[in-house]
Amino acid sequence: MLGGKLPRIDGPLKVSGRAVYTSDVSLAGMLYAVPVRSTIAKGRIVSIDAAAARKLPGVRAVYYRGNLKPFFRSAPPQGFSGLIDEKRPPFEDDEVRYYGQYVAVAVAQTMEQATAAAAAVRVRYTTDAHNVDRHLVAAKPLETESQRGDADAAFKSAPVQVDQTYVTPDEVHNPIELHATVAAWDGDSVTLYETSQAVMNHREVLRQMLGVPKENVRVVSHFLGSGFGGKLWPWTHSILAAGVAREVGVPVKLVVTRQSMFEAVGHRPRTQQRFRIGASRDGTLQSIHHEYLNQTSVLDDYKEECGESTPFLYSVPNLRVASALSRANVGTPTAMRGPGAVPGLFAMESAMDELAIALKMDPIELRRRNEPKLDESSKLPFSSRHLLECMQVGAEKFGWARRDPRVGAMKRDGLTVGWGMAACAWGAMRDNAQASVEIRRDGTAQVKTATQDIGTGTYTVLAIVTSEATGIPVDRIDVQLGDTALPPGPISGGSWATASVIPAVSSAARAAVQALLGMATSGPSAPFKGAKPDDLQLVNGRVSRKSDPSAGVPLGDVLARANVRAATGSGQSSTTIGGEESRKYSLHSFGAQFAEVTWQPETARLRVSRFVSVIDAGRMINPKPARNQIEGAVVMGIGMALFEEARYDKRYGAPINSNLADYIVSTNADAPPIDVTFLDYPDKVLNELGARGVGEIGLAGTAAAITAAVHHATGVRVRELPVRIEDLLRA
Ligand code: MOS
């Protein structure tokens, strides 16, 4: 079973439309809320006139600062609890800090009526000059994050130098499922149906902001049409929906519009990264100096950790990573798939490719010569690192040995072909988790934990793990997720849900089996009275002596004889972040990305035509959805390299391409054949099954591999994403 290729068990529910997503939730008497969005990016609200809006058909109320019960701020987070990006609650003051900030909210019987009412609310502002500049300026002097040796001196004396600045744009997560909240109060308690990648955290933040006890908030998120990090922490619409529902006394649904999703639910911020590498003529790295800025809002300090991989990916005696924030009148950014490392690796791996060209050295050979023996920043051994093998296997699959390194030298079918590669890494982490497993008389089992499935296959993986531990077939296992009423589970983020939940679920399943075997040996009607539980086994739904497997009793009979409804077990796992064993190791996943592009100069047509991704992420519990994760990430990486950028209108400070027609993402036509290989090195430091996550690493390094291929085909080095036709016309 483990290592099998099971399709998602929730697949049939989804393709038949029976999976209930947040915006599908419909409750008796429910009203619709539509926020009024500011039409300025900086200034103050002078007045709000809702008289005309209130007279429109179906309108129940219009709320704004002054007529809605205020919200509290949530206290600073403790660990992974209490996290929120935009900390200011809606309507806290009259100041506007970004275009699209919620300034009022209309409530009506239908979505259309609420939309019309929101449009009829008249808001007057005083306007100040806003800043949505594309050029980032440090708000404070850069702070050093990581340092060893003397990066500056070593760079100056290095015989071969690369000194370039790389820019990545504002990217918007754009999951197809819009963010949404349905809030339903019952007395002082509220249930929130929510598009959340972290229901436990959502409950903690909301109970603080609403000022109610924790027991009074339940957050439910059964299915997600993905999130990419945008749904990790609560956004203002959720608090607003809960507050409005409390006021009107009936359930309220608020679905964020696509346009608003460019303004008020986070994005990957713009980064500007100066990368200096100094090397000897034989390619030995002497110095790495990575200085970067990322944009954040004027409200919050969101940091894009671009230096995440820089200190440990290669061996280098002199290194400095330093950063600062740059502020603008934009919504608060947030984590997006591979936050920090993904834009950071675009810079580092592009710089490495430029260095390889300066050295006239194969880019794989350059990386091979600088493979570290240990994590030189923490001085710890890697728990499991097979980057060289990723590059070697990738090179073989891709046919890298046939590469002619001269620019524009490779042709096929009248097209110029470019080949590029990049290495990548992503942290391997886990968080606390609890789970329970119940084995029932009918031979089925139920698993419960309050983590979520964002579409990555968590339901399926947990069914597999439970089946493995109990011998109960996957189709007889019911997995319950996405509800704060279940045993606390981790966020679906950071690629650590699988690594975190598996140990808890597998120990719960084993405990349930032990409970069942205990019942089989003790009690007046026990079938194996007098035997020791250790002498028994549960195989194919039957309890038997290990010494006599043929003479078994169905598990349902064991429970019936004990007059017990079900055998239950609970399990938990704890974080290794700071845990004893993991403190001795540096834990990361690694990979190598290989891209082929075709370039047709006559029509300025660029395509990614082939991609090979080799990933070292421990053991794959279910390779089929794991492969889907890498394929999806590569497709997203093509978007990052060639298409995606949210742009702001300088005059109004508004995102101007705030829809899926103008904000371009990869489509099927842009997706080439993608060859995914997983190296199979279980990482037992991280968990007993050796599984690391794969949600993010497929995006790391991908854009750098593509721009390296673009350079190989065209001779143009694009250092500011996305690659534009205009850039290539210089070719
Ligand atoms: Mo991911 S950006 O941690 O959902």
XYZ file of C-alpha atoms in Angstrom, residues 115-597:
483
model
C -23.489 44.171 -4.433
C -25.840 46.915 -5.648
C -26.103 48.335 -2.138
C -22.327 48.365 -1.655
C -22.010 50.259 -4.939
C -24.594 52.810 -3.771
C -22.741 53.727 -0.566
C -21.179 57.170 -0.966
C -17.797 57.544 0.712
C -15.945 60.872 0.776
C -12.206 60.934 1.383
C -9.327 63.317 1.803
C -6.517 61.968 -0.314
C -2.781 61.890 0.370
C -0.011 61.016 -2.073
C 0.390 57.257 -2.144
C 3.360 55.091 -2.996
C 3.014 52.022 -5.197
C 6.453 52.349 -6.791
C 8.050 49.412 -8.533
C 11.479 50.461 -7.352
C 12.002 49.322 -3.765
C 13.751 51.535 -1.214
C 14.869 50.241 2.184
C 12.789 51.729 4.995
C 15.681 51.086 7.437
C 19.348 50.060 7.099
C 19.780 46.425 6.056
C 20.012 43.920 8.882
C 22.381 40.964 8.696
C 20.618 37.594 8.871
C 23.517 35.239 8.366
C 27.234 35.838 8.258
C 30.528 33.981 8.175
C 34.025 35.146 7.208
C 34.304 38.457 5.361
C 32.047 38.437 2.312
C 33.078 41.891 1.056
C 36.830 41.409 1.220
C 36.607 37.915 -0.279
C 34.434 39.183 -3.112
C 36.828 42.033 -3.951
C 39.812 39.711 -4.136
C 38.018 36.947 -6.065
C 39.332 36.527 -9.628
C 35.858 35.832 -11.058
C 32.905 37.926 -9.976
C 29.179 38.160 -10.576
C 27.376 41.212 -9.216
C 23.780 41.508 -10.364
C 20.370 42.566 -9.118
C 17.372 40.288 -9.601
C 13.762 41.371 -9.288
C 10.663 39.290 -8.751
C 7.227 40.891 -9.103
C 4.095 41.010 -7.017
C 2.402 37.676 -7.542
C -1.154 36.866 -6.498
C -2.027 33.348 -5.321
C -5.226 33.210 -7.340
C -6.598 29.878 -6.189
C -9.640 29.156 -8.328
C -11.786 28.954 -5.184
C -12.485 32.494 -3.983
C -11.889 33.233 -0.308
C -15.174 33.005 1.577
C -16.724 32.946 5.023
C -20.142 31.816 6.182
C -20.704 32.888 9.789
C -23.552 31.498 11.882
C -24.095 32.502 15.518
C -25.998 30.494 18.078
C -26.194 32.671 21.191
C -22.612 33.569 22.074
C -21.117 30.852 19.896
C -20.197 31.144 16.252
C -19.511 28.572 13.550
C -17.388 29.798 10.681
C -17.352 27.898 7.414
C -14.117 29.191 6.104
C -11.592 28.865 3.292
C -8.777 28.158 5.727
C -5.486 26.294 5.499
C -5.290 26.430 9.297
C -8.573 26.078 11.195
C -6.956 25.889 14.653
C -5.100 29.156 14.160
C -8.189 30.733 12.621
C -10.180 29.898 15.728
C -7.515 31.358 18.000
C -7.344 34.644 16.098
C -11.099 34.989 15.677
C -11.911 34.273 19.302
C -9.524 37.042 20.288
C -10.826 39.533 17.742
C -14.458 38.773 18.566
C -13.786 38.713 22.298
C -15.376 35.326 23.019
C -14.002 32.171 24.678
C -12.215 29.642 22.519
C -14.951 27.034 23.020
C -17.365 29.476 21.411
C -15.706 29.471 18.002
C -15.814 26.547 15.618
C -14.076 26.756 12.254
C -14.914 24.310 9.475
C -12.992 23.883 6.233
C -13.827 20.543 4.644
C -12.588 21.186 1.118
C -10.402 23.858 -0.383
C -10.051 24.875 -3.997
C -6.428 25.382 -3.061
C -4.807 28.281 -1.267
C -1.071 28.426 -2.081
C -0.524 30.157 1.281
C -3.140 32.874 0.737
C -5.534 31.014 3.014
C -3.071 30.276 5.814
C -4.044 33.116 8.148
C -7.331 34.964 8.646
C -8.121 38.000 6.501
C -10.367 40.907 7.330
C -13.409 39.560 5.457
C -13.675 36.675 7.921
C -13.786 38.956 10.938
C -16.174 41.243 9.111
C -18.539 38.376 8.244
C -18.527 37.171 11.848
C -19.141 40.669 13.201
C -21.938 41.397 10.763
C -23.634 38.053 11.459
C -23.531 38.819 15.188
C -25.212 42.149 14.501
C -27.986 40.957 12.143
C -28.726 37.778 14.131
C -28.837 35.426 11.125
C -26.096 33.579 9.190
C -24.107 35.712 6.769
C -22.125 34.673 3.701
C -19.295 36.792 2.384
C -17.497 35.695 -0.790
C -14.473 37.780 -1.735
C -14.561 38.888 -5.371
C -11.704 38.067 -7.734
C -10.906 41.769 -7.937
C -10.720 42.040 -4.167
C -8.424 39.021 -4.073
C -5.749 41.253 -5.616
C -6.184 43.787 -2.822
C -7.161 42.360 0.516
C -6.084 38.719 0.925
C -2.330 38.889 0.484
C 0.123 38.343 -2.338
C 3.773 37.410 -2.790
C 5.527 40.762 -2.520
C 7.928 42.277 -4.996
C 11.588 41.577 -4.200
C 14.803 43.276 -5.279
C 17.906 41.196 -4.609
C 21.529 42.141 -5.170
C 23.564 38.972 -5.432
C 27.338 38.955 -5.469
C 29.383 35.788 -5.923
C 33.143 35.624 -6.029
C 34.963 32.482 -7.158
C 38.396 31.115 -7.984
C 39.131 30.271 -11.618
C 38.543 26.596 -10.832
C 35.011 27.459 -9.727
C 35.549 27.231 -5.969
C 33.218 29.745 -4.328
C 35.008 32.375 -2.245
C 32.163 34.695 -1.328
C 28.379 34.954 -1.434
C 26.755 38.251 -0.578
C 22.966 38.378 -0.776
C 21.255 41.663 0.028
C 17.551 42.000 -0.570
C 14.478 44.093 -0.057
C 10.863 43.042 -0.153
C 7.855 45.238 -0.333
C 5.350 45.206 2.496
C 2.357 47.327 3.418
C 2.408 50.409 5.616
C 0.380 48.423 8.153
C 2.416 45.269 8.686
C 5.963 43.910 8.583
C 5.653 40.948 6.243
C 9.091 39.601 5.434
C 9.781 37.487 2.361
C 12.691 35.347 3.571
C 14.655 35.384 0.312
C 17.793 34.287 2.140
C 16.211 31.020 3.267
C 18.447 28.717 1.173
C 21.449 31.001 0.666
C 23.520 30.065 3.737
C 23.499 26.281 3.272
C 23.024 25.392 -0.393
C 26.719 25.621 -1.330
C 30.058 25.494 0.417
C 31.484 28.996 0.760
C 33.787 30.339 3.476
C 32.634 33.969 3.301
C 28.964 34.814 3.295
C 26.566 37.537 4.271
C 22.800 37.654 3.899
C 21.107 40.931 4.810
C 17.690 42.402 4.245
C 15.257 45.211 4.849
C 11.622 46.001 4.151
C 10.326 48.554 1.680
C 6.899 50.060 2.310
C 4.083 50.883 -0.053
C 0.364 51.569 0.000
C -0.570 48.010 -0.876
C -2.425 45.307 1.003
C -0.320 43.298 3.430
C 1.577 40.514 1.621
C 1.696 36.935 2.846
C 3.339 33.574 2.290
C 2.912 32.166 -1.203
C 4.060 28.692 -2.218
C 7.699 28.376 -1.149
C 7.758 31.827 0.473
C 11.193 33.380 0.532
C 13.100 30.473 -0.958
C 11.304 30.690 -4.304
C 12.234 34.309 -5.144
C 15.538 33.854 -3.290
C 16.511 30.852 -5.402
C 15.594 32.711 -8.566
C 18.347 35.189 -7.639
C 20.909 32.698 -6.365
C 20.501 30.117 -9.106
C 20.511 32.801 -11.799
C 23.739 34.183 -10.318
C 25.241 30.677 -10.254
C 24.356 30.235 -13.931
C 25.984 33.573 -14.754
C 29.059 32.504 -12.811
C 29.231 29.200 -14.706
C 29.168 31.133 -17.988
C 31.878 33.521 -16.756
C 33.989 30.483 -15.811
C 33.157 28.679 -19.085
C 32.149 25.777 -16.881
C 29.166 23.457 -17.013
C 26.599 24.686 -14.448
C 26.237 21.202 -12.940
C 30.006 20.911 -12.579
C 30.122 24.296 -10.832
C 27.560 23.126 -8.286
C 29.294 19.775 -7.878
C 32.552 21.515 -6.980
C 30.813 23.457 -4.238
C 28.811 20.702 -2.612
C 29.104 21.207 1.153
C 29.854 18.406 3.596
C 27.554 19.913 6.177
C 25.290 22.916 6.661
C 27.991 25.556 6.984
C 25.650 28.104 8.580
C 24.466 25.912 11.463
C 27.514 23.578 11.405
C 25.062 20.665 11.543
C 25.024 17.601 9.302
C 22.140 17.361 6.838
C 19.567 14.771 7.869
C 19.408 13.578 4.260
C 20.888 15.462 1.300
C 21.164 14.033 -2.198
C 21.442 17.138 -4.338
C 24.290 15.775 -6.455
C 22.252 12.697 -7.282
C 19.261 14.898 -8.187
C 21.457 16.745 -10.697
C 23.018 13.555 -12.021
C 19.685 11.757 -12.487
C 18.147 14.905 -13.973
C 21.029 15.314 -16.394
C 20.611 11.724 -17.582
C 16.849 12.034 -17.992
C 17.170 15.365 -19.745
C 20.048 14.398 -22.002
C 22.229 17.215 -20.651
C 25.427 15.634 -22.030
C 24.255 16.598 -25.534
C 24.097 20.287 -24.613
C 26.140 22.636 -26.765
C 26.829 25.534 -24.373
C 27.143 28.171 -27.130
C 24.237 30.626 -27.191
C 21.741 29.855 -29.939
C 23.734 26.855 -31.147
C 21.040 24.227 -30.695
C 18.293 24.018 -33.323
C 15.308 21.763 -33.887
C 12.525 21.980 -36.453
C 13.481 25.529 -37.385
C 13.445 26.657 -33.758
C 16.272 27.666 -31.471
C 16.429 25.424 -28.436
C 17.683 26.558 -25.016
C 18.549 24.329 -22.065
C 18.927 25.527 -18.497
C 19.086 24.015 -15.055
C 18.928 25.071 -11.426
C 19.237 23.453 -8.020
C 16.680 23.983 -5.285
C 15.886 23.388 -1.628
C 13.007 23.767 0.768
C 12.901 23.306 4.520
C 11.625 20.066 6.019
C 9.591 20.791 9.097
C 6.806 19.459 11.214
C 4.437 20.770 13.827
C 2.412 19.367 16.716
C -0.519 17.180 15.812
C -3.122 15.026 17.507
C -5.356 12.404 15.971
C -7.817 9.714 16.928
C -8.689 6.479 15.177
C -11.791 4.425 15.820
C -12.182 0.798 14.667
C -15.867 -0.086 14.432
C -17.969 -3.245 14.561
C -18.742 -3.120 10.851
C -15.063 -3.417 10.074
C -14.622 0.230 9.127
C -12.339 2.781 10.712
C -12.640 6.501 11.215
C -9.697 8.906 11.481
C -10.042 12.389 12.932
C -7.666 15.309 13.013
C -8.190 19.035 12.559
C -5.759 19.567 9.727
C -7.087 20.457 6.273
C -6.783 19.064 2.772
C -6.035 21.966 0.439
C -6.327 19.671 -2.527
C -2.947 18.050 -2.011
C -4.194 14.612 -0.966
C -4.220 14.718 2.843
C -7.465 12.705 3.068
C -5.873 9.998 0.953
C -2.504 9.910 2.717
C -4.169 9.525 6.118
C -6.390 6.716 4.836
C -3.277 4.955 3.545
C -1.398 5.357 6.826
C -4.390 4.062 8.818
C -4.834 1.147 6.461
C -1.158 0.309 6.823
C -1.423 0.226 10.627
C -4.762 -1.605 10.897
C -4.973 -3.767 7.791
C -8.396 -2.238 7.100
C -8.729 -1.473 3.374
C -8.594 2.179 2.317
C -12.162 2.153 0.991
C -13.409 1.229 4.485
C -11.673 4.176 6.145
C -13.471 7.451 6.737
C -11.162 10.443 7.203
C -12.561 13.512 8.977
C -10.587 16.745 8.574
C -10.942 20.512 8.626
C -12.924 21.150 11.800
C -11.770 22.633 15.106
C -14.068 20.150 16.860
C -11.577 17.402 15.916
C -8.262 16.669 17.697
C -5.936 19.647 17.016
C -3.939 19.327 13.826
C -1.387 21.471 12.010
C -1.591 24.057 9.267
C -1.715 22.917 5.660
C 1.349 24.899 4.750
C 5.101 24.898 4.680
C 4.893 21.421 3.093
C 4.733 20.013 6.588
C 1.149 18.729 7.012
C 2.056 15.211 5.877
C 5.208 14.996 7.985
C 3.337 16.340 11.028
C 0.132 14.345 10.913
C 1.421 10.947 9.833
C 3.123 10.110 13.156
C 0.006 11.107 15.129
C -2.357 9.127 12.913
C -0.192 6.063 12.736
C 0.260 5.968 16.503
C -3.499 6.505 16.993
C -4.178 3.625 14.615
C -1.751 1.361 16.432
C -3.328 2.330 19.769
C -6.773 1.466 18.399
C -5.488 -1.946 17.302
C -3.979 -2.478 20.757
C -7.292 -1.549 22.372
C -9.054 -4.076 20.149
C -6.548 -6.834 20.910
C -6.909 -6.037 24.600
C -10.652 -6.596 24.343
C -9.995 -9.886 22.570
C -8.010 -11.179 25.551
C -9.892 -9.933 28.596
C -13.506 -9.736 29.688
C -16.044 -12.516 30.301
C -16.798 -13.208 26.624
C -13.383 -12.455 25.159
C -12.583 -14.905 22.329
C -8.915 -15.251 23.293
C -9.323 -15.089 27.044
C -6.032 -15.592 28.803
C -3.905 -14.817 25.764
C -1.629 -11.770 25.745
C -2.481 -8.969 23.295
C 1.059 -9.316 21.982
C 0.293 -12.880 20.922
C -2.529 -11.643 18.693
C -2.729 -9.799 15.413
C -5.330 -7.971 13.344
C -5.131 -9.095 9.730
C -7.760 -8.639 7.015
C -10.332 -7.536 9.589
C -9.842 -10.639 11.746
C -8.174 -11.051 15.121
C -6.120 -14.223 15.369
C -3.201 -15.763 17.219
C 0.038 -15.040 15.465
C 0.780 -18.733 15.890
C -2.507 -19.779 14.270
C -3.523 -17.150 11.716
C -6.183 -19.358 10.104
C -8.428 -19.505 13.201
C -9.431 -15.860 13.472
C -12.472 -13.985 14.763
C -13.921 -11.019 12.822
C -13.081 -7.762 14.606
C -16.778 -6.939 14.788
C -17.332 -10.080 16.882
C -14.566 -9.075 19.278
C -16.262 -5.703 19.826
C -19.720 -7.284 20.078
C -18.585 -9.805 22.678
C -17.100 -6.987 24.722
C -20.306 -4.995 24.181
C -18.219 -2.059 22.997
C -19.178 0.140 20.073
C -15.665 0.747 18.820
C -11.996 0.415 19.723
C -10.402 3.822 19.814
C -6.868 5.068 20.016
C -5.381 8.499 20.113
C -1.963 9.621 19.070
C 0.095 12.724 18.964
C 3.309 13.917 17.488
C 5.288 16.922 18.427
C 7.235 19.432 16.509
C 10.825 18.699 15.745
C 11.353 22.414 15.322
C 13.404 22.737 18.479
C 12.861 19.068 19.283
C 15.834 17.117 20.616
C 16.738 14.893 17.667
C 16.199 17.484 14.965
C 18.420 20.002 16.728
C 21.330 17.832 15.710
C 20.508 18.061 11.998
C 19.829 20.504 9.212
C 16.581 19.349 7.586
C 15.773 20.202 3.985
C 14.449 18.761 0.786
C 16.491 19.209 -2.375
C 15.947 19.049 -6.088
C 17.240 19.773 -9.555
C 15.165 21.464 -12.266
C 15.900 21.189 -15.991
C 14.082 23.321 -18.546
C 14.012 23.338 -22.320
C 12.651 26.355 -24.178
